[in-house]
PDB file of C-alpha atoms in Angstrom:
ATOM      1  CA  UNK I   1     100.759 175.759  38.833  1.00  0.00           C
ATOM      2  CA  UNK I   2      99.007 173.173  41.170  1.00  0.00           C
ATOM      3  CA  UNK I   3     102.345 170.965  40.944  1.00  0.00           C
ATOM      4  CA  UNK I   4     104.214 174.148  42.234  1.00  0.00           C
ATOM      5  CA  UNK I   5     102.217 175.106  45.064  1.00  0.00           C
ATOM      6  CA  UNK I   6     101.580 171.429  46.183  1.00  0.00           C
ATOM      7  CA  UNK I   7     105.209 170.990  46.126  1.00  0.00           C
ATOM      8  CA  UNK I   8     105.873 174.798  48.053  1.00  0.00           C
ATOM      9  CA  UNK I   9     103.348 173.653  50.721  1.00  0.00           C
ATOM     10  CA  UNK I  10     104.884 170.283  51.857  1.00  0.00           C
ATOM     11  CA  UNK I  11     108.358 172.299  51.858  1.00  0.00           C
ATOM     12  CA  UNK I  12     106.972 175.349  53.611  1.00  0.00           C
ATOM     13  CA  UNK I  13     105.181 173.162  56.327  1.00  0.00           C
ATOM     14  CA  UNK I  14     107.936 171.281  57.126  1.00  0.00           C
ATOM     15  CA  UNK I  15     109.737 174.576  57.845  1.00  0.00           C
ATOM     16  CA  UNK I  16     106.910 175.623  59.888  1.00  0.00           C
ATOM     17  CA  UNK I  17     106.759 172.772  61.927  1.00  0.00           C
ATOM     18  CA  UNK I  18     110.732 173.176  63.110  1.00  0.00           C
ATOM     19  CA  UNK I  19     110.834 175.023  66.101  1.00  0.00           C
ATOM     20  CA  UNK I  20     112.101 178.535  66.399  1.00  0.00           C
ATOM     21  CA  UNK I  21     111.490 182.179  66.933  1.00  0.00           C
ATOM     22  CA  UNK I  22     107.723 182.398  65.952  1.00  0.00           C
ATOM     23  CA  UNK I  23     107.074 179.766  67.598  1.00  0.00           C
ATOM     24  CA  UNK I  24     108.349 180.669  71.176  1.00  0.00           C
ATOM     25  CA  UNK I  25     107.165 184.391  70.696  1.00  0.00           C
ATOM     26  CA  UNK I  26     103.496 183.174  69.683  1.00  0.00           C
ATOM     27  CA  UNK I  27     103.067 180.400  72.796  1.00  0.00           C
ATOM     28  CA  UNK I  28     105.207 182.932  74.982  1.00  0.00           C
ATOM     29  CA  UNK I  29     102.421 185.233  73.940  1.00  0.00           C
ATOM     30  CA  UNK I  30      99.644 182.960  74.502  1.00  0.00           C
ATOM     31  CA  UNK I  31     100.243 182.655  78.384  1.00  0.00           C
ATOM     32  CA  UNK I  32     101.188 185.980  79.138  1.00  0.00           C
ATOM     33  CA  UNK I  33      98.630 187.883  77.324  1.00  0.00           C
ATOM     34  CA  UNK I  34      96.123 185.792  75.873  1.00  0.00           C
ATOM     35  CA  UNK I  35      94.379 184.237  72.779  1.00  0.00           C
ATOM     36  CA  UNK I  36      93.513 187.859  71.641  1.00  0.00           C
ATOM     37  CA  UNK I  37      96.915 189.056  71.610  1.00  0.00           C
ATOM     38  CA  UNK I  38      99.169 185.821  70.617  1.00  0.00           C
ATOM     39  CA  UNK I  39      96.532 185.216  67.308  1.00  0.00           C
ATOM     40  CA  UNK I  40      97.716 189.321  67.229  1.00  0.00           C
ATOM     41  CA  UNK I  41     101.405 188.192  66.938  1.00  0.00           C
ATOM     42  CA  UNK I  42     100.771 185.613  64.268  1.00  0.00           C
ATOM     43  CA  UNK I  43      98.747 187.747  62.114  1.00  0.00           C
ATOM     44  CA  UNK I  44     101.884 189.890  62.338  1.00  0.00           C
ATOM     45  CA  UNK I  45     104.933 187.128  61.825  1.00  0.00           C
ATOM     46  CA  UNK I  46     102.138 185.948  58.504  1.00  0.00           C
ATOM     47  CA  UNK I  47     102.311 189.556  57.598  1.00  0.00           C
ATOM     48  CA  UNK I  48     105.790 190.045  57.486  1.00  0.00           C
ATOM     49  CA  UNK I  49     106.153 186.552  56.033  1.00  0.00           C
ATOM     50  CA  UNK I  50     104.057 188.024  53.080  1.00  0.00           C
ATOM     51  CA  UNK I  51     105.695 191.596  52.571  1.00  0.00           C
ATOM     52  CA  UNK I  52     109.003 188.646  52.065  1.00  0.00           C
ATOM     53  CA  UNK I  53     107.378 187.143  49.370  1.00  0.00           C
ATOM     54  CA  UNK I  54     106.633 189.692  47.923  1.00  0.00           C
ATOM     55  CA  UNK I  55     110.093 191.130  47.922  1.00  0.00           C
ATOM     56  CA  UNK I  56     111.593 188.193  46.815  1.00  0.00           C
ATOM     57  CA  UNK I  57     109.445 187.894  43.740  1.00  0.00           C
ATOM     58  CA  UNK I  58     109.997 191.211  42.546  1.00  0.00           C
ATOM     59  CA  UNK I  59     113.835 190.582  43.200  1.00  0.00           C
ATOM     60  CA  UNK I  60     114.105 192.779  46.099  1.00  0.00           C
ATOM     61  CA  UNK I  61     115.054 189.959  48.478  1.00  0.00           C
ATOM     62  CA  UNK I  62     117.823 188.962  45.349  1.00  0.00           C
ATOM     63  CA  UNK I  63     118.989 192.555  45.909  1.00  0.00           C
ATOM     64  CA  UNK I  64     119.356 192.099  49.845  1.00  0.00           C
ATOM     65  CA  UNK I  65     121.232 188.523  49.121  1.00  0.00           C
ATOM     66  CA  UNK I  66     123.557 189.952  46.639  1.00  0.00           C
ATOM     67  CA  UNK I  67     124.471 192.994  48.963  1.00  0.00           C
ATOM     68  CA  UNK I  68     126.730 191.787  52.209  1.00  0.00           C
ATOM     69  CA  UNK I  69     126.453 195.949  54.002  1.00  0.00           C
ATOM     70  CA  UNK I  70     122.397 195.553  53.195  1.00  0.00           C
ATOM     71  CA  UNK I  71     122.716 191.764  54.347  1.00  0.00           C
ATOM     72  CA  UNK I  72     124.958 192.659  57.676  1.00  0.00           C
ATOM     73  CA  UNK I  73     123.150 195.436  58.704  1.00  0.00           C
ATOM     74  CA  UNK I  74     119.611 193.865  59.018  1.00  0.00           C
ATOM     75  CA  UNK I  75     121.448 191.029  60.654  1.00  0.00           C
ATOM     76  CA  UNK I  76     122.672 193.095  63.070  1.00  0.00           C
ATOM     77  CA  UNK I  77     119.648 195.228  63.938  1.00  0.00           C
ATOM     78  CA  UNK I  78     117.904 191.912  63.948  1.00  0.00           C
ATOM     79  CA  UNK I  79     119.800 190.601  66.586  1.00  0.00           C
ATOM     80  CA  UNK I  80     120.034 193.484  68.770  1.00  0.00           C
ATOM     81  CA  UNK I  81     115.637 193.879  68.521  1.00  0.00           C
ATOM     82  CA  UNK I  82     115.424 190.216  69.381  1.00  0.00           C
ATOM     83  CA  UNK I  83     117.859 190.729  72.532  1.00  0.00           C
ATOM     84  CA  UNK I  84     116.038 193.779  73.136  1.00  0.00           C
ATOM     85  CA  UNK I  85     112.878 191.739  73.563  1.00  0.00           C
ATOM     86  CA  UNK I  86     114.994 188.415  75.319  1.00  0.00           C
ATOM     87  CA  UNK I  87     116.179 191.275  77.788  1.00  0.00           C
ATOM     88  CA  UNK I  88     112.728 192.791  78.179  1.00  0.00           C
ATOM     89  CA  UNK I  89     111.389 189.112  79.544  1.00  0.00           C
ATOM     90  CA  UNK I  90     114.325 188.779  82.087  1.00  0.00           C
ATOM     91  CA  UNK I  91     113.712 192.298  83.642  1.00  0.00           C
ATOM     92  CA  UNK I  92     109.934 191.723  84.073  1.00  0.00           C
ATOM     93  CA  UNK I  93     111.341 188.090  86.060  1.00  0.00           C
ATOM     94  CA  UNK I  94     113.396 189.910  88.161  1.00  0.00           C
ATOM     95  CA  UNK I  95     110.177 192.202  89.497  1.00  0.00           C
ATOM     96  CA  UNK I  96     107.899 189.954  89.891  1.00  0.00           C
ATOM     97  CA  UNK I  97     105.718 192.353  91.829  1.00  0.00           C
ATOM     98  CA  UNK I  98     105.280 194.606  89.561  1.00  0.00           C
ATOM     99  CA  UNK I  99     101.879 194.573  87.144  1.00  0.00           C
ATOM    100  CA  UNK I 100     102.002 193.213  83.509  1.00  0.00           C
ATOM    101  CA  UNK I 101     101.443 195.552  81.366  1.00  0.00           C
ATOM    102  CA  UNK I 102      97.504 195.503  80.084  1.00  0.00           C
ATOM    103  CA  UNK I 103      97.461 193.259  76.537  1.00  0.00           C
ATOM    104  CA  UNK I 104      97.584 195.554  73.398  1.00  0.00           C
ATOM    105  CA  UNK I 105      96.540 193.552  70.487  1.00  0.00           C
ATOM    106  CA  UNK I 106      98.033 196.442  68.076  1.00  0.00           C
ATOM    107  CA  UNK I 107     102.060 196.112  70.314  1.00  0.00           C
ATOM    108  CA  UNK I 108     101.826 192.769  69.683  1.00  0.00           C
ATOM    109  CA  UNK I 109     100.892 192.699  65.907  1.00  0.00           C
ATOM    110  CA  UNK I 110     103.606 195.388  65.377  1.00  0.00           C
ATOM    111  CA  UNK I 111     106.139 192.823  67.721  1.00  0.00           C
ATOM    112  CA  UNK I 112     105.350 189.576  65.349  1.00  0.00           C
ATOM    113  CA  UNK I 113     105.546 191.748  62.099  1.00  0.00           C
ATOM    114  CA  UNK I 114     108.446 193.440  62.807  1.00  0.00           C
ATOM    115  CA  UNK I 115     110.188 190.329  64.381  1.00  0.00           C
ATOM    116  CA  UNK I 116     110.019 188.920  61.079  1.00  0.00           C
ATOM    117  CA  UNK I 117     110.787 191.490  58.937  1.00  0.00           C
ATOM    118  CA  UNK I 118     113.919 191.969  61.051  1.00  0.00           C
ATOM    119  CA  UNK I 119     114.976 188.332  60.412  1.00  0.00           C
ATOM    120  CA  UNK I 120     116.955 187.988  57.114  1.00  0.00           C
ATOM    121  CA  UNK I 121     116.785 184.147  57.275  1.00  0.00           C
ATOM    122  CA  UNK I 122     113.429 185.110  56.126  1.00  0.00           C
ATOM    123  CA  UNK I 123     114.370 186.832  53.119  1.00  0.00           C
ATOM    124  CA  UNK I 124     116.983 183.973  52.335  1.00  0.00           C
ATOM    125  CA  UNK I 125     114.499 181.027  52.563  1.00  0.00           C
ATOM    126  CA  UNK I 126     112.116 182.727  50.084  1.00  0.00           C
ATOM    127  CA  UNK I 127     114.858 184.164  47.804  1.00  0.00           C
ATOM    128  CA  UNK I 128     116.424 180.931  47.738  1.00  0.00           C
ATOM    129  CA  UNK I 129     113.022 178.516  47.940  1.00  0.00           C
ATOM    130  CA  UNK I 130     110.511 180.611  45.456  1.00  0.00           C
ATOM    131  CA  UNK I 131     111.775 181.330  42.151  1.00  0.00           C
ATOM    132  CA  UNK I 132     112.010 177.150  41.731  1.00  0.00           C
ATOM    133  CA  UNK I 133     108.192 177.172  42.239  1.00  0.00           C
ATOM    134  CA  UNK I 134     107.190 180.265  39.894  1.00  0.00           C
ATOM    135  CA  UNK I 135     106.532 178.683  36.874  1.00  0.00           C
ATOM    136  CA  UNK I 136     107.908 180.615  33.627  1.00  0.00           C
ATOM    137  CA  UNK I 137     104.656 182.075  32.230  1.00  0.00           C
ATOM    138  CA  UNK I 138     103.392 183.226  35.433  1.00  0.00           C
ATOM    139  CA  UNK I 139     103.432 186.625  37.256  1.00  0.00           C
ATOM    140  CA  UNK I 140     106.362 186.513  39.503  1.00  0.00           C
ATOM    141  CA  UNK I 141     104.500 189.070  41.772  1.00  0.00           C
ATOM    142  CA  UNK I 142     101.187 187.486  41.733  1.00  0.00           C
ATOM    143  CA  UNK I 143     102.511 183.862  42.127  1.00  0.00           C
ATOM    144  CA  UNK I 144     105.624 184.765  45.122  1.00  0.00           C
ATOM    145  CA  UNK I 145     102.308 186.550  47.039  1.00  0.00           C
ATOM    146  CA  UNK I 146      99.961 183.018  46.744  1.00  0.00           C
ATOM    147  CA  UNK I 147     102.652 180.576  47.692  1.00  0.00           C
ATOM    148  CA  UNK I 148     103.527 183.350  50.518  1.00  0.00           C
ATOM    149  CA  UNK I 149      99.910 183.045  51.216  1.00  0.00           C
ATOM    150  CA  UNK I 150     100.429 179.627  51.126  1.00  0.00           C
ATOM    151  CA  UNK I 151     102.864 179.762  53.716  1.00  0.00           C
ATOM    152  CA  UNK I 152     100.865 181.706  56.120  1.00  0.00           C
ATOM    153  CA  UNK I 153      97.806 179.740  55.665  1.00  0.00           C
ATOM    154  CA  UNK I 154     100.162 176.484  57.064  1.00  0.00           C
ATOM    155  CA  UNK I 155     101.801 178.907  59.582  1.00  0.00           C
ATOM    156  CA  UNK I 156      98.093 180.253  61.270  1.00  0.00           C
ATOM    157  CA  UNK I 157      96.872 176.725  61.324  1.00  0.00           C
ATOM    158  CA  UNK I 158     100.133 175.900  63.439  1.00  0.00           C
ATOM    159  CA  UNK I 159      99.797 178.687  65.609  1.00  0.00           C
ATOM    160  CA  UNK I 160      96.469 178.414  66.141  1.00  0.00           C
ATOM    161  CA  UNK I 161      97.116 174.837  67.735  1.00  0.00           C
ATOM    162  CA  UNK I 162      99.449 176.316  69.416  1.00  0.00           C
ATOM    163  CA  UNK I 163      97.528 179.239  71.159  1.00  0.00           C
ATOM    164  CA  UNK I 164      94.628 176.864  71.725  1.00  0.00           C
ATOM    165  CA  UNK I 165      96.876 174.346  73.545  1.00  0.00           C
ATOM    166  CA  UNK I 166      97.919 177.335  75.418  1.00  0.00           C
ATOM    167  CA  UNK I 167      94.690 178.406  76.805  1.00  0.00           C
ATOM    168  CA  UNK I 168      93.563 174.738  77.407  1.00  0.00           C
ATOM    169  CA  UNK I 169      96.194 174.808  80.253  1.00  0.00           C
ATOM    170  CA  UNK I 170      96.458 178.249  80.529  1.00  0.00           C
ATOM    171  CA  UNK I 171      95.635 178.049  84.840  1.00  0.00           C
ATOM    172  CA  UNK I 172      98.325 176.085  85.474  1.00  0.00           C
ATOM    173  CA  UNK I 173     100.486 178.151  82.797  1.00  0.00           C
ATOM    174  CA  UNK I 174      99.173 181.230  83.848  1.00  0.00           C
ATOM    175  CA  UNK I 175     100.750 180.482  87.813  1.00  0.00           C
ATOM    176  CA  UNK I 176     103.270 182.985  89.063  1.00  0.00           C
ATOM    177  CA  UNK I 177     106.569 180.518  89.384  1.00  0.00           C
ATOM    178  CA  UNK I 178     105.422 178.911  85.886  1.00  0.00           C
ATOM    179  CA  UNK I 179     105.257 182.261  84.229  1.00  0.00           C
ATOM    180  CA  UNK I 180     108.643 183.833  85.990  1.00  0.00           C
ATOM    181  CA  UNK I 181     110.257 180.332  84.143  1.00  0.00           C
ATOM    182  CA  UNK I 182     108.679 180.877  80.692  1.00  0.00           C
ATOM    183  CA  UNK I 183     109.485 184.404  80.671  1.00  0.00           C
ATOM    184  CA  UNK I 184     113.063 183.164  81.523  1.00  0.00           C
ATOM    185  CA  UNK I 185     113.340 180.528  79.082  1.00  0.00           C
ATOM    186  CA  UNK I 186     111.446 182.303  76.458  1.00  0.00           C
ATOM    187  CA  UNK I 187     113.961 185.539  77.419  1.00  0.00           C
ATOM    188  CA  UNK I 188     117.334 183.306  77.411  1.00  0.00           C
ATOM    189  CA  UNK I 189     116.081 181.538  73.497  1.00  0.00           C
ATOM    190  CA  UNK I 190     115.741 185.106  71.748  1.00  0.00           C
ATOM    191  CA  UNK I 191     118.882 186.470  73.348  1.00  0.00           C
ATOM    192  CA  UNK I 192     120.343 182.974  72.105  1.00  0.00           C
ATOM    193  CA  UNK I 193     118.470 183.295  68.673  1.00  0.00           C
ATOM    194  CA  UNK I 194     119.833 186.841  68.426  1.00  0.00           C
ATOM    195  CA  UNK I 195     123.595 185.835  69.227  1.00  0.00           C
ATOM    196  CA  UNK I 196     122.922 183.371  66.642  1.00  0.00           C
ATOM    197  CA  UNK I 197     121.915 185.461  64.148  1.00  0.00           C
ATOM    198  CA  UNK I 198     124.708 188.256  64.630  1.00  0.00           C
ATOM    199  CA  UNK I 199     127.356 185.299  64.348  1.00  0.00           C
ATOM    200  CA  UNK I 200     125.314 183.977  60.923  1.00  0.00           C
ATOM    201  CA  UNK I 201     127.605 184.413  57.626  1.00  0.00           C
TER     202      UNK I 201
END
């Protein structure tokens, strides 16, 4: 059992290390509402990573691979919430004058969660990655939630050097014409990541 979850945590890190989605929501986060709310969003993506595991041990993840309508329509009304949210960063560029909304710790653990839930790349990595690290004589349930668990662990310890890198700089990241460009570049990747995802076979 230590063999598998050694071997699911140098895979699952590496996969947390590659830039992507969580990563540009949680830093996005960081400067534009705060340590409270980005650790908020992470709690949610790790929460949504874990609800996947534990899908995909009890086959339900199997299910969503093996179905292409299941499959194509969470890909689809993945990639329209993420250029929901891309869209949502633009407009607030283009009025710059009006006020941010106040932070809500409880929006943005809903945004991470469902962000991820909403992603079936997800579902494929653990349907494809955890059955090879459930040994036989082991729960599938119990053992797909620890190496999720796993997972999440390596995932808050990312994003919390993330957030805290944030807020180290967070004066000069927190000017005016340096927000307006992260909220455009941070817009512009999740309309990108959600074009990519609706084009994904």
């Amino acid at each position: 059992m230590l063999t598998s979850i050694a071997s699911f945590a140098l895979v699952a890190g590496l996969l947390t290390l590659m830039p992507g989605l969580d990563t540009a929501l949680v830093l996005r986060t960081a400067v534009a509402q705060g340590r409270a709310a980005a650790f908020a969003t992470a709690l949610g993506i790790n929460v949504g990573a874990l609800i996947w595991g534990a899908a995909a041990a009890v086959g339900v993840s199997a299910l969503l691979a093996a179905s292409q309508l299941a499959y194509t329509v969470l890909k689809f009304v993945g990639a329209a919430y993420l250029v929901w949210l891309g869209i949502g960063m633009l407009r607030r560029r283009a009025t710059p004058d009006a006020e941010p909304p106040a932070p809500s710790v409880r929006r943005a653990w809903l945004r991470g969660m469902t962000t991820n839930l909403l992603n079936p790349k997800i579902g494929a990595f653990y349907v494809a990655m955890l059955p090879q690290f459930i040994p036989a004589d082991s729960s599938h349930l119990a053992m797909g939630l620890l190496l999720a668990l796993v997972h999440d662990i390596e995932g808050m310890l990312w994003f919390t050097l993330l957030i805290c890198g944030a807020h180290a700089v967070r004066g000069w990241l927190g000017r005016r014409s340096v927000r307006k460009a992260l909220d455009r570049v941070t817009g512009a990747a999740l309309i990108g990541f959600g074009a990519k995802l609706a084009l994904l076979d």
